[in-house]
XYZ file of C-alpha atoms in Angstrom:
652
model
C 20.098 -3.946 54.112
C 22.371 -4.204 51.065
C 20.511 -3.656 48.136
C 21.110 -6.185 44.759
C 22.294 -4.135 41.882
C 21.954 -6.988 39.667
C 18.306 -5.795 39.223
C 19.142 -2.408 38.635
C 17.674 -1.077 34.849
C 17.027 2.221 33.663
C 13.282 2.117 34.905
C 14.395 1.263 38.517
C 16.664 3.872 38.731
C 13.958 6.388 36.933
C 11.266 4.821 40.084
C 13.450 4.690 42.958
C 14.169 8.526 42.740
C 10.314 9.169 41.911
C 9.717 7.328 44.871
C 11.902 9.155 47.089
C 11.324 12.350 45.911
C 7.437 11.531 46.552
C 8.040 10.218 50.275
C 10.527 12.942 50.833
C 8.064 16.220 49.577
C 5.527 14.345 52.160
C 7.635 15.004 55.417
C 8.766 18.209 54.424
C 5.212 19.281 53.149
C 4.232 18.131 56.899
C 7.161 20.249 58.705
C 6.687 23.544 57.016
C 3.039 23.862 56.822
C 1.448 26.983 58.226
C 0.040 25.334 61.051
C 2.537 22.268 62.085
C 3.637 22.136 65.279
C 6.939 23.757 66.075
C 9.798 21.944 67.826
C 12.399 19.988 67.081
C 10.531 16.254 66.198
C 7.608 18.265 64.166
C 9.989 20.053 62.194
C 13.960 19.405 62.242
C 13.397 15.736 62.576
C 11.352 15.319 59.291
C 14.265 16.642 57.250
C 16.849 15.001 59.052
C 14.106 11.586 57.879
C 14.233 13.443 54.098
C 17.521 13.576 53.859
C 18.169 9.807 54.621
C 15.593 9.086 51.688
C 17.077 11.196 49.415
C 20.827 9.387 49.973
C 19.428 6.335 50.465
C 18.139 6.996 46.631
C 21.272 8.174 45.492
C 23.057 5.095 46.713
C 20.606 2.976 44.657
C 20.366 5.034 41.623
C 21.897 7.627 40.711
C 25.137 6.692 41.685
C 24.867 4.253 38.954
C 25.900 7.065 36.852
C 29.376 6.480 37.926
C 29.748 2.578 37.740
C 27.372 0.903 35.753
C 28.706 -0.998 32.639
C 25.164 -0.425 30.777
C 25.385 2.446 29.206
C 21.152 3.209 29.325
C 21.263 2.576 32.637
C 24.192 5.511 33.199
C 22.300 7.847 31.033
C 19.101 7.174 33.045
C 21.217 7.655 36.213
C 22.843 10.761 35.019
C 19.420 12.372 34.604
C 18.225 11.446 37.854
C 21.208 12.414 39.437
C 20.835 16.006 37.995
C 16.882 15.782 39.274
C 17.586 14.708 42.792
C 20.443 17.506 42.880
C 17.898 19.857 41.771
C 15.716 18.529 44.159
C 18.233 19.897 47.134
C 18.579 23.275 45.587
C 14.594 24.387 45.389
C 14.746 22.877 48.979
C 16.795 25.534 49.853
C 14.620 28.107 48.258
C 11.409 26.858 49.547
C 10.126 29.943 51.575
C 7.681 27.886 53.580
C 10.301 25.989 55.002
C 12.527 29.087 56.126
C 9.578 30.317 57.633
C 9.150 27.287 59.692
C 12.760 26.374 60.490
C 13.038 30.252 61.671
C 9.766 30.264 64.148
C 11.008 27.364 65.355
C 14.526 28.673 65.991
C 13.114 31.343 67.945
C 11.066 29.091 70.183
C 12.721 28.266 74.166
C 12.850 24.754 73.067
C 15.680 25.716 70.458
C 17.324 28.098 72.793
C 17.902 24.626 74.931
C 19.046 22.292 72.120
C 22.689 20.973 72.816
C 25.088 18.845 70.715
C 24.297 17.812 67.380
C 20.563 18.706 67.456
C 21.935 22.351 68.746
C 24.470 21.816 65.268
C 21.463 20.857 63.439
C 19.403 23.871 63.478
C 22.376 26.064 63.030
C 23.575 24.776 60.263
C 19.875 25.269 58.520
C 19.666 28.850 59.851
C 23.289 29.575 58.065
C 22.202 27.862 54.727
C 18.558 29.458 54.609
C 20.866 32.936 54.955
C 23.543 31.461 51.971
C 20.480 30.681 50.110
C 19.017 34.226 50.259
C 16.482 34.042 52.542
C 17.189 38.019 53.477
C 16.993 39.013 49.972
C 13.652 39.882 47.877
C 11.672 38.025 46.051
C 13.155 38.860 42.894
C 17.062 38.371 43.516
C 15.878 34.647 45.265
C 14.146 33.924 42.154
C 17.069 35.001 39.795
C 19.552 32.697 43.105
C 17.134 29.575 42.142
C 17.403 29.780 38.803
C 21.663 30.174 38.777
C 21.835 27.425 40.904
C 19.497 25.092 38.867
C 21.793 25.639 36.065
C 25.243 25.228 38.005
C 23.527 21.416 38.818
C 22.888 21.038 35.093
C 26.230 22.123 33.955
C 27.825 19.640 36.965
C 26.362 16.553 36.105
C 27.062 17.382 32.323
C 30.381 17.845 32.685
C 30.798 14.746 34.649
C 29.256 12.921 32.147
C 31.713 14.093 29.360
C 34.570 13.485 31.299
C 33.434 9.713 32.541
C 32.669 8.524 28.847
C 35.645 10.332 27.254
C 37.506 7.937 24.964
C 40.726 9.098 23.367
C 44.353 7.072 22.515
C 47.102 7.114 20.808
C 48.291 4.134 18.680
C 51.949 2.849 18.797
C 53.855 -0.336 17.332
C 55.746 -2.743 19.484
C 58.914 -0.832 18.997
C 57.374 2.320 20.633
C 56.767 0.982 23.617
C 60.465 1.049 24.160
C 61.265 1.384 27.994
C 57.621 -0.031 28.794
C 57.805 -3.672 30.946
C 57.264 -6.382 28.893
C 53.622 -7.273 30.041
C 52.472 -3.273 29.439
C 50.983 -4.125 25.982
C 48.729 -7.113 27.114
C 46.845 -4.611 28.757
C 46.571 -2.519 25.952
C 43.446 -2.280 23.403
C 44.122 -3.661 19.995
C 45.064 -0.604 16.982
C 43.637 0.339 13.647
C 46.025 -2.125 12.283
C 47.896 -5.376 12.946
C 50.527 -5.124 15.169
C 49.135 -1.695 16.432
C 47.819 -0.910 20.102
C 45.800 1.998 21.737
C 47.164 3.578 24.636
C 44.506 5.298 26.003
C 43.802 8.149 28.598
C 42.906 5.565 31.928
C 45.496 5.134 34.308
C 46.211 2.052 33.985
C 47.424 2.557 30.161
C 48.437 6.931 30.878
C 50.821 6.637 33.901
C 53.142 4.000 33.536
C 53.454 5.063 29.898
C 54.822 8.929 30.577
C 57.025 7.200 33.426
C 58.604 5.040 31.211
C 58.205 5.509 27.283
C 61.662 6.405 25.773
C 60.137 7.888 22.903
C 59.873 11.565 24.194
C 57.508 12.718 21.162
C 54.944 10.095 21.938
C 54.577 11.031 26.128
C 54.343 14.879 24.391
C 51.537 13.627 22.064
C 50.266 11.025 24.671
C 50.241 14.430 27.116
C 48.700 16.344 24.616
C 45.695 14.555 24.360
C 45.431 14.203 28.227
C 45.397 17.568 28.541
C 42.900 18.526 26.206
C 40.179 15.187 27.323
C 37.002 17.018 26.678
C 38.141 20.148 25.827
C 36.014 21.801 23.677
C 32.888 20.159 25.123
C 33.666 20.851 28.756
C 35.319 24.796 28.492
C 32.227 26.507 27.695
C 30.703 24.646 30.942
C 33.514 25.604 33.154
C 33.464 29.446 31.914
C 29.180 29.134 32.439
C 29.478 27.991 35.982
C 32.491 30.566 36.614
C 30.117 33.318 35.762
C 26.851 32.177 37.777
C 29.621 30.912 40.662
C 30.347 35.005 40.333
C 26.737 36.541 39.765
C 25.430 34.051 43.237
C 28.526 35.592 45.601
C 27.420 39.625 44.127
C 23.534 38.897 44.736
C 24.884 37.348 48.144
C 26.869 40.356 48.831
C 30.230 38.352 49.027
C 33.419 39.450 47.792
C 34.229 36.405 45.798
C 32.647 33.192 45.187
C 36.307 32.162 47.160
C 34.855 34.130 50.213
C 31.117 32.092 49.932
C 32.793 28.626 49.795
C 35.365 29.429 52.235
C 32.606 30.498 54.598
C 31.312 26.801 55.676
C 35.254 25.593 55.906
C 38.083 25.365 58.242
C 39.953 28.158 56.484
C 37.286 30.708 56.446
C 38.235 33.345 54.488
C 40.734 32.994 51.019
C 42.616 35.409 53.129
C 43.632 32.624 55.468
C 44.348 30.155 52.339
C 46.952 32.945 50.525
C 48.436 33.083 54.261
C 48.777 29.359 54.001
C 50.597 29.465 50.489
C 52.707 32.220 51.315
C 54.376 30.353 54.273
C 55.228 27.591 52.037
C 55.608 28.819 48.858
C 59.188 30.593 48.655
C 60.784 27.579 50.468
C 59.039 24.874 47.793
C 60.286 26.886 45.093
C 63.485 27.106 46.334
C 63.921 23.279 47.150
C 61.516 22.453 43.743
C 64.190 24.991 41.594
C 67.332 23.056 43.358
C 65.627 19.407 42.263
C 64.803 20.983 38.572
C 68.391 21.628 37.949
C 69.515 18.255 38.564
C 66.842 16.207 36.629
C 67.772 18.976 33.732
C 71.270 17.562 33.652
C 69.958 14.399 33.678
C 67.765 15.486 30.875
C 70.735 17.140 28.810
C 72.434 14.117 28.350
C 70.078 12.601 26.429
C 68.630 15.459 24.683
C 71.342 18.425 24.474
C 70.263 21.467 23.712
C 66.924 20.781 24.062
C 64.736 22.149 27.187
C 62.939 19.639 29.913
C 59.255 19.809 29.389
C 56.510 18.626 30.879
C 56.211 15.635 29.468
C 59.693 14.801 30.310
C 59.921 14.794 34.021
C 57.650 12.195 35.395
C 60.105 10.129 32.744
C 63.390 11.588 34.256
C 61.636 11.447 38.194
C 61.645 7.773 37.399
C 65.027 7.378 36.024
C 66.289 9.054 39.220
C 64.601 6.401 41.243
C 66.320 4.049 39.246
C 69.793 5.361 39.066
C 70.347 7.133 42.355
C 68.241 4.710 44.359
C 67.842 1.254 42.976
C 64.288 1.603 42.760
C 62.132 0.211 39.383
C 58.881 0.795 39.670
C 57.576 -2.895 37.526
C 60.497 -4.313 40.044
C 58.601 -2.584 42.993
C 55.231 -3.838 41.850
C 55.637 -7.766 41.604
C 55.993 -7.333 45.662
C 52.302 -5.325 45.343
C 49.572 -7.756 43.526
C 46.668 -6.155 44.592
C 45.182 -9.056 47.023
C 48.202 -8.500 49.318
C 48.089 -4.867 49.229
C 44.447 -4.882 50.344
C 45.119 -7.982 52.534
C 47.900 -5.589 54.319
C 45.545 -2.847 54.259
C 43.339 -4.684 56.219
C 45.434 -6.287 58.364
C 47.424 -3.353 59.802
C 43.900 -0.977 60.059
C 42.670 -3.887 61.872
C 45.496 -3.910 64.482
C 45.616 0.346 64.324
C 41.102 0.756 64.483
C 39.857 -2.983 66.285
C 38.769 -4.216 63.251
C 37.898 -7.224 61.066
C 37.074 -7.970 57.516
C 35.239 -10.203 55.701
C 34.516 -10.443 52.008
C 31.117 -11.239 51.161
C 31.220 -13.948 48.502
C 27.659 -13.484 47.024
C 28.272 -9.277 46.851
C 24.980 -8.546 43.685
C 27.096 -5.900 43.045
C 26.505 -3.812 39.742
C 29.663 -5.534 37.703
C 31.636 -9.054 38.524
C 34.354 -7.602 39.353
C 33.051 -5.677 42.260
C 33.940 -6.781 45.737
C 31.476 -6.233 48.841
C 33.644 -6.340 51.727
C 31.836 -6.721 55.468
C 33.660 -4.541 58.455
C 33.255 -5.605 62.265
C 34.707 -4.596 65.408
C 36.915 -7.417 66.123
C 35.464 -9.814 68.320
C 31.670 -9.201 67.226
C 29.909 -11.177 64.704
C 27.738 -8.075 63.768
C 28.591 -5.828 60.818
C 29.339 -2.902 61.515
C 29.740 -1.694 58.212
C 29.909 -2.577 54.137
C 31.798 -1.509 51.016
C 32.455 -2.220 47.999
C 35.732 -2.329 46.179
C 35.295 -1.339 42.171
C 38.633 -1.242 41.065
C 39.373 -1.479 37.342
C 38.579 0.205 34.843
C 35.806 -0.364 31.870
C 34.343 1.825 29.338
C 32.184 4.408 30.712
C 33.284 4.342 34.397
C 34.566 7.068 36.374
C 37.616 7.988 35.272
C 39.732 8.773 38.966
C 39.758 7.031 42.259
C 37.336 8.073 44.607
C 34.649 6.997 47.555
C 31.218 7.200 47.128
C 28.290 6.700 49.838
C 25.986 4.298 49.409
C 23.704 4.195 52.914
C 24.694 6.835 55.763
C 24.933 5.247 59.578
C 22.805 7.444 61.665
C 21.094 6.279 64.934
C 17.095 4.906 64.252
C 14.257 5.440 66.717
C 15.127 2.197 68.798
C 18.731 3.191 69.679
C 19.902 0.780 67.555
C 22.474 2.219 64.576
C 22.333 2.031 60.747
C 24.799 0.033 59.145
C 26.642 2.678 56.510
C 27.197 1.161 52.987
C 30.452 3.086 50.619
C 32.037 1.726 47.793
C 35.541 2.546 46.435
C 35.861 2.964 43.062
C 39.369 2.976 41.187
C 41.199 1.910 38.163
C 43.937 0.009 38.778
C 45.783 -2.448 35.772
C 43.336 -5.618 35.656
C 44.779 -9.228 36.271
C 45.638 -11.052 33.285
C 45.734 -15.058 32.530
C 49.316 -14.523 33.439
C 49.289 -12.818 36.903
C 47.549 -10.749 39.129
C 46.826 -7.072 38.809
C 50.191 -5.571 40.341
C 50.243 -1.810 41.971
C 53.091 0.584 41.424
C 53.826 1.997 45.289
C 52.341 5.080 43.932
C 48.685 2.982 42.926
C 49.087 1.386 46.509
C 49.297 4.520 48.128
C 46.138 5.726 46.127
C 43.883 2.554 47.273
C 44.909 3.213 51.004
C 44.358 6.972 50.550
C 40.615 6.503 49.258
C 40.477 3.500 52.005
C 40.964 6.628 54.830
C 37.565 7.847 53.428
C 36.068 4.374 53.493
C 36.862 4.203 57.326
C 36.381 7.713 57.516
C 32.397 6.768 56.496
C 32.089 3.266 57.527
C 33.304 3.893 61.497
C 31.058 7.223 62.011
C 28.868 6.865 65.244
C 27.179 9.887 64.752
C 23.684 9.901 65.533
C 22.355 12.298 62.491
C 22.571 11.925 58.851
C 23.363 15.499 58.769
C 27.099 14.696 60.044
C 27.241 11.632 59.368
C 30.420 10.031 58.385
C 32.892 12.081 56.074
C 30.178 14.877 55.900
C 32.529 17.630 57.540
C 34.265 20.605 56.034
C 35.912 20.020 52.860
C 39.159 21.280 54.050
C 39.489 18.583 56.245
C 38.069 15.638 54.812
C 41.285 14.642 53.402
C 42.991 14.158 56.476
C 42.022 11.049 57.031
C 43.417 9.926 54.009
C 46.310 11.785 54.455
C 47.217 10.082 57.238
C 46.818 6.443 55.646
C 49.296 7.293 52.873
C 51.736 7.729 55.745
C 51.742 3.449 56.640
C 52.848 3.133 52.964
C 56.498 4.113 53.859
C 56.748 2.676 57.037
C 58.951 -0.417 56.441
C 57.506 -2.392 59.312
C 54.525 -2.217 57.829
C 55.514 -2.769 53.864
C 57.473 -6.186 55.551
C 54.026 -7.234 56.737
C 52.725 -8.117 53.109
C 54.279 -7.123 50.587
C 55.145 -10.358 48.619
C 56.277 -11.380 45.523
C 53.801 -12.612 43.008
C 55.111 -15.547 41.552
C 57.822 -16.616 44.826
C 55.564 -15.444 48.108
C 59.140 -13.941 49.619
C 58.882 -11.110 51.314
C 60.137 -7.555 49.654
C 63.795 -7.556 50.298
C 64.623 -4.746 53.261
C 66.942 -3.369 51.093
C 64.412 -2.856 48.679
C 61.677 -1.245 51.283
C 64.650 1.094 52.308
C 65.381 2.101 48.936
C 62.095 2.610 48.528
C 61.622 4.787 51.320
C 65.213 6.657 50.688
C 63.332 7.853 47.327
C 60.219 9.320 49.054
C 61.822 12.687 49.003
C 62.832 13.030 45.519
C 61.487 15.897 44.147
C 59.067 16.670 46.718
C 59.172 20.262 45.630
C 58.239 19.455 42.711
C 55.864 17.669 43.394
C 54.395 19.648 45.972
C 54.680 22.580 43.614
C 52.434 20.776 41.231
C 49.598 20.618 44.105
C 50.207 24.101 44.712
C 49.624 24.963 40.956
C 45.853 22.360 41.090
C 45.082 24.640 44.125
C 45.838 27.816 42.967
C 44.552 27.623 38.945
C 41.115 26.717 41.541
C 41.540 29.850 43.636
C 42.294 32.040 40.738
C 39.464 31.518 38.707
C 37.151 31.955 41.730
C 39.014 35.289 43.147
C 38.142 38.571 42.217
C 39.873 39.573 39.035
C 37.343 40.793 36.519
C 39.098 39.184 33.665
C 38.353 35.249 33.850
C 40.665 34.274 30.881
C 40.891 30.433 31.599
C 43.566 30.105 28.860
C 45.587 32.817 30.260
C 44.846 31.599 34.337
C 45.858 28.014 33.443
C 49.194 29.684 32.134
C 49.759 32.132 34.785
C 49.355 29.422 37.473
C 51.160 26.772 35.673
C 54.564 28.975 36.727
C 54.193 27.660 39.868
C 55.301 24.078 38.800
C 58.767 26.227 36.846
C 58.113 24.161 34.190
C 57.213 25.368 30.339
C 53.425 25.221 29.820
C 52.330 22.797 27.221
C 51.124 24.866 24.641
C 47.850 24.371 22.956
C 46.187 22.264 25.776
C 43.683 23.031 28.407
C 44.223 20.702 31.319
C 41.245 22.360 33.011
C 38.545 21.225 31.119
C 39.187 17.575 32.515
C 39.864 18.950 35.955
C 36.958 17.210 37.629
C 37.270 18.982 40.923
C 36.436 22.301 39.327
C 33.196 21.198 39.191
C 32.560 18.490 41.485
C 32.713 20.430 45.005
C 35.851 21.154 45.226
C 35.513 24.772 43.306
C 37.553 27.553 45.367
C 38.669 24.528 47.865
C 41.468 22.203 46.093
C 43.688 24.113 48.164
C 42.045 21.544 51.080
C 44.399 18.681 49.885
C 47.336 20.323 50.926
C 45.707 22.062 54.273
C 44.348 19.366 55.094
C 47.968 17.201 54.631
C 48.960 20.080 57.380
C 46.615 17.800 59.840
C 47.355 14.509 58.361
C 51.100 15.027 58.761
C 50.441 16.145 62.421
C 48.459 13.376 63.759
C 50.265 10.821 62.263
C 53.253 12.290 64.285
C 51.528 11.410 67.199
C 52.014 7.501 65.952
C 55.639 8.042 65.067
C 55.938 9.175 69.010
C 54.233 6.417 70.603
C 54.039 3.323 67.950
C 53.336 3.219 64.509
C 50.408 0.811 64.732
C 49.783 1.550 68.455
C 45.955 0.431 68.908
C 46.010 2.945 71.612
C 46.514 5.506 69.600
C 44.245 4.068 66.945
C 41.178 3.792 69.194
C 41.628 7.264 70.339
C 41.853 8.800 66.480
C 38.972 6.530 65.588
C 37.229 7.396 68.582
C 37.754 11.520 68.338
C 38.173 11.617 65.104
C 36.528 8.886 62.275
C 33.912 8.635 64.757
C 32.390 12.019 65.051
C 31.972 13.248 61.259
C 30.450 16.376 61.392
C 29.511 16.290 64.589
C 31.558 19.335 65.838
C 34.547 21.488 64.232
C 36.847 19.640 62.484
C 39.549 21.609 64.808
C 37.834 20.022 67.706
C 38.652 16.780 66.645
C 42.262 17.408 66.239
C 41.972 19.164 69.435
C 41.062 16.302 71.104
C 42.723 13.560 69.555
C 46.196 15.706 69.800
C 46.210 16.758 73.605
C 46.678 20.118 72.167
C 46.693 23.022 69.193
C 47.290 21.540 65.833
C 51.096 22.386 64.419
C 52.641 22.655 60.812
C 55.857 21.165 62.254
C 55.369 17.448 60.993
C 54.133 19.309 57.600
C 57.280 21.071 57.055
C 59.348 18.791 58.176
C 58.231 16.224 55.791
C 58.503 19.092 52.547
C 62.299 19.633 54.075
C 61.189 22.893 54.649
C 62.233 24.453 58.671
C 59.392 24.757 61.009
């Protein structure tokens, strides 16, 4: 069931993709032959069986691309993740297969599928038409080859961005401001009594929160914002263009309008409607907050203007003054074992469930934890993940989940136990003391922990919809609504402890902590609105695609000065990891994670009743049906933007 990544090399990685490529061609060969039997076990059935081969061999291999400390092994995985991606594209195109999906979709048997099956065939009729199907030989020929290369210039930019190295060096005295353990964690410099601070998280965040020394977060910022710049631009302007030329030979508007088409929004149209309602009021509130950290600002630095690099600094400082709350003072009541021991603990009460870490995990690094998930009371698993949480050379960069086997329902009723692993980069324990989470770190581990349940609790019967395989304007909804347990302070009290005394955090302290949630939530919220708009922009249909003068444009959004001579985009993983013309789905979907966690404010917090009926209508069913079917059904009624609003302090 699990498989031992201890044994992984280059050549397995290299033989488990020829393998499933092999087994996978076989079925599909089988389905769409001339003379194969039509119906829904001769010919849906085999690709529903490809598919779990194919993510069964991404699970094993070429997710390896992502994690593994070997660098050959990465390099081998990065390939076949670029083959088996390639793989799914001349699927699309394979005109054999069309040909059989369509005579079957026009058979009575098909006219009576229901439910998922019904879904199912669907769903392949809609992507043989986005693939071209209708089109001549010519144009689906020119289609294949634009999408080959949008694959190619993916994985390559993923690649760049993963193994990107860059720091600056500082003396002791320049980490002025910094806590006092900051420069353990630090790399050593050039020269004695030097360090690196480099770009990961762990080293890049606390440092522009909390570095005195303005001219080193500007340089620090500087390199940030220009991580693989002149590598990764020309491959973000390439897949622009082909993104372009595949909506024209589609006959869509906009590449917008082709990505929108499979999503809850629909149409860009409905997304601009979205922004508009929000928009004036954020920049309002986010222009009200700006003057105020400004005069802050202007006491230390008069006549000089607050810059970018200035106001996570100043954000912080507020916390501090106006609220009590230090962020290394916040984080000795968060080592990371408690965190993920409360995590546990209150999802457990909220979903019926139990954990249980697997001591002997084989996972692909030490410091990887395989964790086991039952429904309490069972001794059966009902699901695995692993927990990859700090960061090395070579690893992805971000926090994200990643699927490792998909739950689906086998041929003796029985169901596949799904496999996920979360992978993150959170400041590493020292000699000294544990690894400890800002609030803002915690809130990131339980926000990629709402996919993790999101995948490992799915009871959907096809691999197709399995777990968080539904529209990418929704998927972060269940994350969204974990974040919300993170300012609850019945739930902080529950195990949040100090790391060297094992008291409790102080309630005055949890509701300081919460008091500060607000603080600059336009501006923050502005800063979202900026990620999702520089997205929509490029993808929209002005002829001019000036990424230089886009990034600017959209950057007005946050009201703060652009840092000049940067290109933040060019390290913008989204842009070219699925979320192209759909970053706006963070803050949609926040619309529906705000509204059904209102429905736990109303009747308890952790109320398991509550919790079986979102797991049941809504971490259950994946795919299954319209994302606005679950909410319909977990809600008792149509979704509403009040909870959103109300949370931005902006009227309903």
């Amino acid at each position: 069931m699990l498989h031992d990544f201890t044994t992984v090399t280059p050549a397995s990685v290299a033989a488990t993709t020829d393998e499933a490529i092999l087994a996978a061609d076989l079925l599909i060969d089988g389905a769409a032959a001339p003379n194969a039997l039509r119906s829904y076990a001769a010919t849906l059935h085999p690709l529903e069986a490809a598919g779990t081969i194919i993510s069964d061999a991404y699970g094993k291999g070429p997710f390896m691309a992502r994690v593994h400390p070997d660098a050959a092994v990465r390099d081998e995985a990065t390939r076949q993740e670029e083959r088996l991606a390639k793989w799914g594209t001349d699927l699309m195109f394979r005109r054999d297969l069309y040909t059989a999906i369509s005579e079957f979709a026009a058979t009575e048997e098909a006219a009576g599928l229901t439910g998922t099956k019904r879904r199912l065939l669907d769903e392949w009729v809609r992507d043989f038409r986005r693939t071209g199907h209708e089109l001549d030989a010519a144009d689906r020929d020119r289609l294949q080859e634009l999408k080959q290369r949008l694959v190619e210039l993916q994985v390559l930019f993923s690649k760049t961005l993963d193994e990107w190295d860059d720091y600056i060096e500082v003396t002791a005295n320049d980490l002025d401001g910094m806590p006092e353990d900051y420069a353990t964690g630090l790399r050593p410099g050039s020269s004695e009594g030097t360090y690196k601070v480099s770009m990961e998280y762990p080293d890049y965040v606390p440092f522009m929160q909390q570095a005195r020394r303005r001219d080193l977060r500007e340089a620090l910022q500087f390199k940030f914002w220009n991580r693989a710049a002149a590598e990764n631009r020309p491959l973000l302007e390439e897949a622009i263009t082909i993104r372009e030329q595949i909506a024209a030979t589609l006959s869509y508007p906009t590449w917008a309008d082709y990505a929108m088409e499979v999503k809850m929004a629909k149409t860009p149209s409905a997304v601009a409607d979205f922004y508009d309602s929000i928009v004036p009021g954020l920049t309002a509130k986010a222009r009200a907050e700006l003057e105020v950290m400004s005069e802050l600002f202007a006491a230390d630095h008069p006549g000089e203007t607050l810059s970018s690099w200035d106001w996570t600094f100043y954000h912080n400082e507020q916390k501090k003054r106006g609220f009590g709350v230090d962020a290394n003072e916040v984080a000795a009541y968060f080592p990371l074992d408690e965190v993920v021991a409360g995590m546990f603990e209150v999802t457990g009460d909220v979903l019926d469930l139990e954990y249980h870490r697997v001591e002997d995990a084989k996972a692909w690094h030490r410091d990887v934890a395989l964790y086991e998930i039952r429904d309490r009371g069972s001794d059966q698993p009902r699901a695995y993940f692993y927990a990859d949480l700090f960061p090395r050379e070579g690893k992805f960069g971000h926090a994200a989940a990643f699927s490792i086997v998909y739950g689906e329902e086998l041929a003796d009723g029985s169901y596949r136990v799904p496999v996920a692993a979360i992978v993150a980069n959170f400041t590493k324990p020292t000699a000294d003391q544990p690894s400890l989470l800002k609030h803002s770190e915690a809130l990131t581990l339980w926000h990629e922990f709402g996919h993790i349940l999101h995948f490992c609790l799915t009871e959907v019967e096809l691999v197709r919809f399995s777990g968080f395989d539904t529209e990418w304007d929704f998927v972060e909804a269940p994350s969204q609504i974990m974040e919300h347990w993170m300012w609850q302070p019945e739930v902080l009290q529950r195990f949040a402890r100090h790391h060297k005394t094992g008291e409790p955090i102080p309630t005055d302290l949890v509701n300081r902590l919460v008091a500060a949630r607000d603080l600059n939530v336009g501006l923050l919220t502005v800063r979202q609105v900026f990620l999702g708009q520089v997205d929509l922009m490029m993808h929209d249909d002005r002829p001019d695609k000036d990424l230089d003068r886009i990034t600017r444009e959209a950057y007005a959004y946050t009201l703060l000065p652009f840092h000049e001579g940067t290109f933040f985009v060019a390290s913008f993983g989204h842009l070219m990891g699925g979320y192209d013309a759909g970053y706006y789905g963070y803050l949609w979907s926040k619309v529906y994670g705000d509204d059904m966690f209102s429905v736990f404010e109303a009747e308890g917090i952790t109320s398991p009743e509550v919790g079986a009926r979102y797991r049941r209508e809504v971490l259950a069913r994946g795919g299954s049906r319209d994302a606005i079917d679950h909410l319909r059904a977990f809600l008792g009624r149509e979704p509403s933007t009040d909870a959103f609003l109300e949370n931005l302090g902006l009227e309903a």
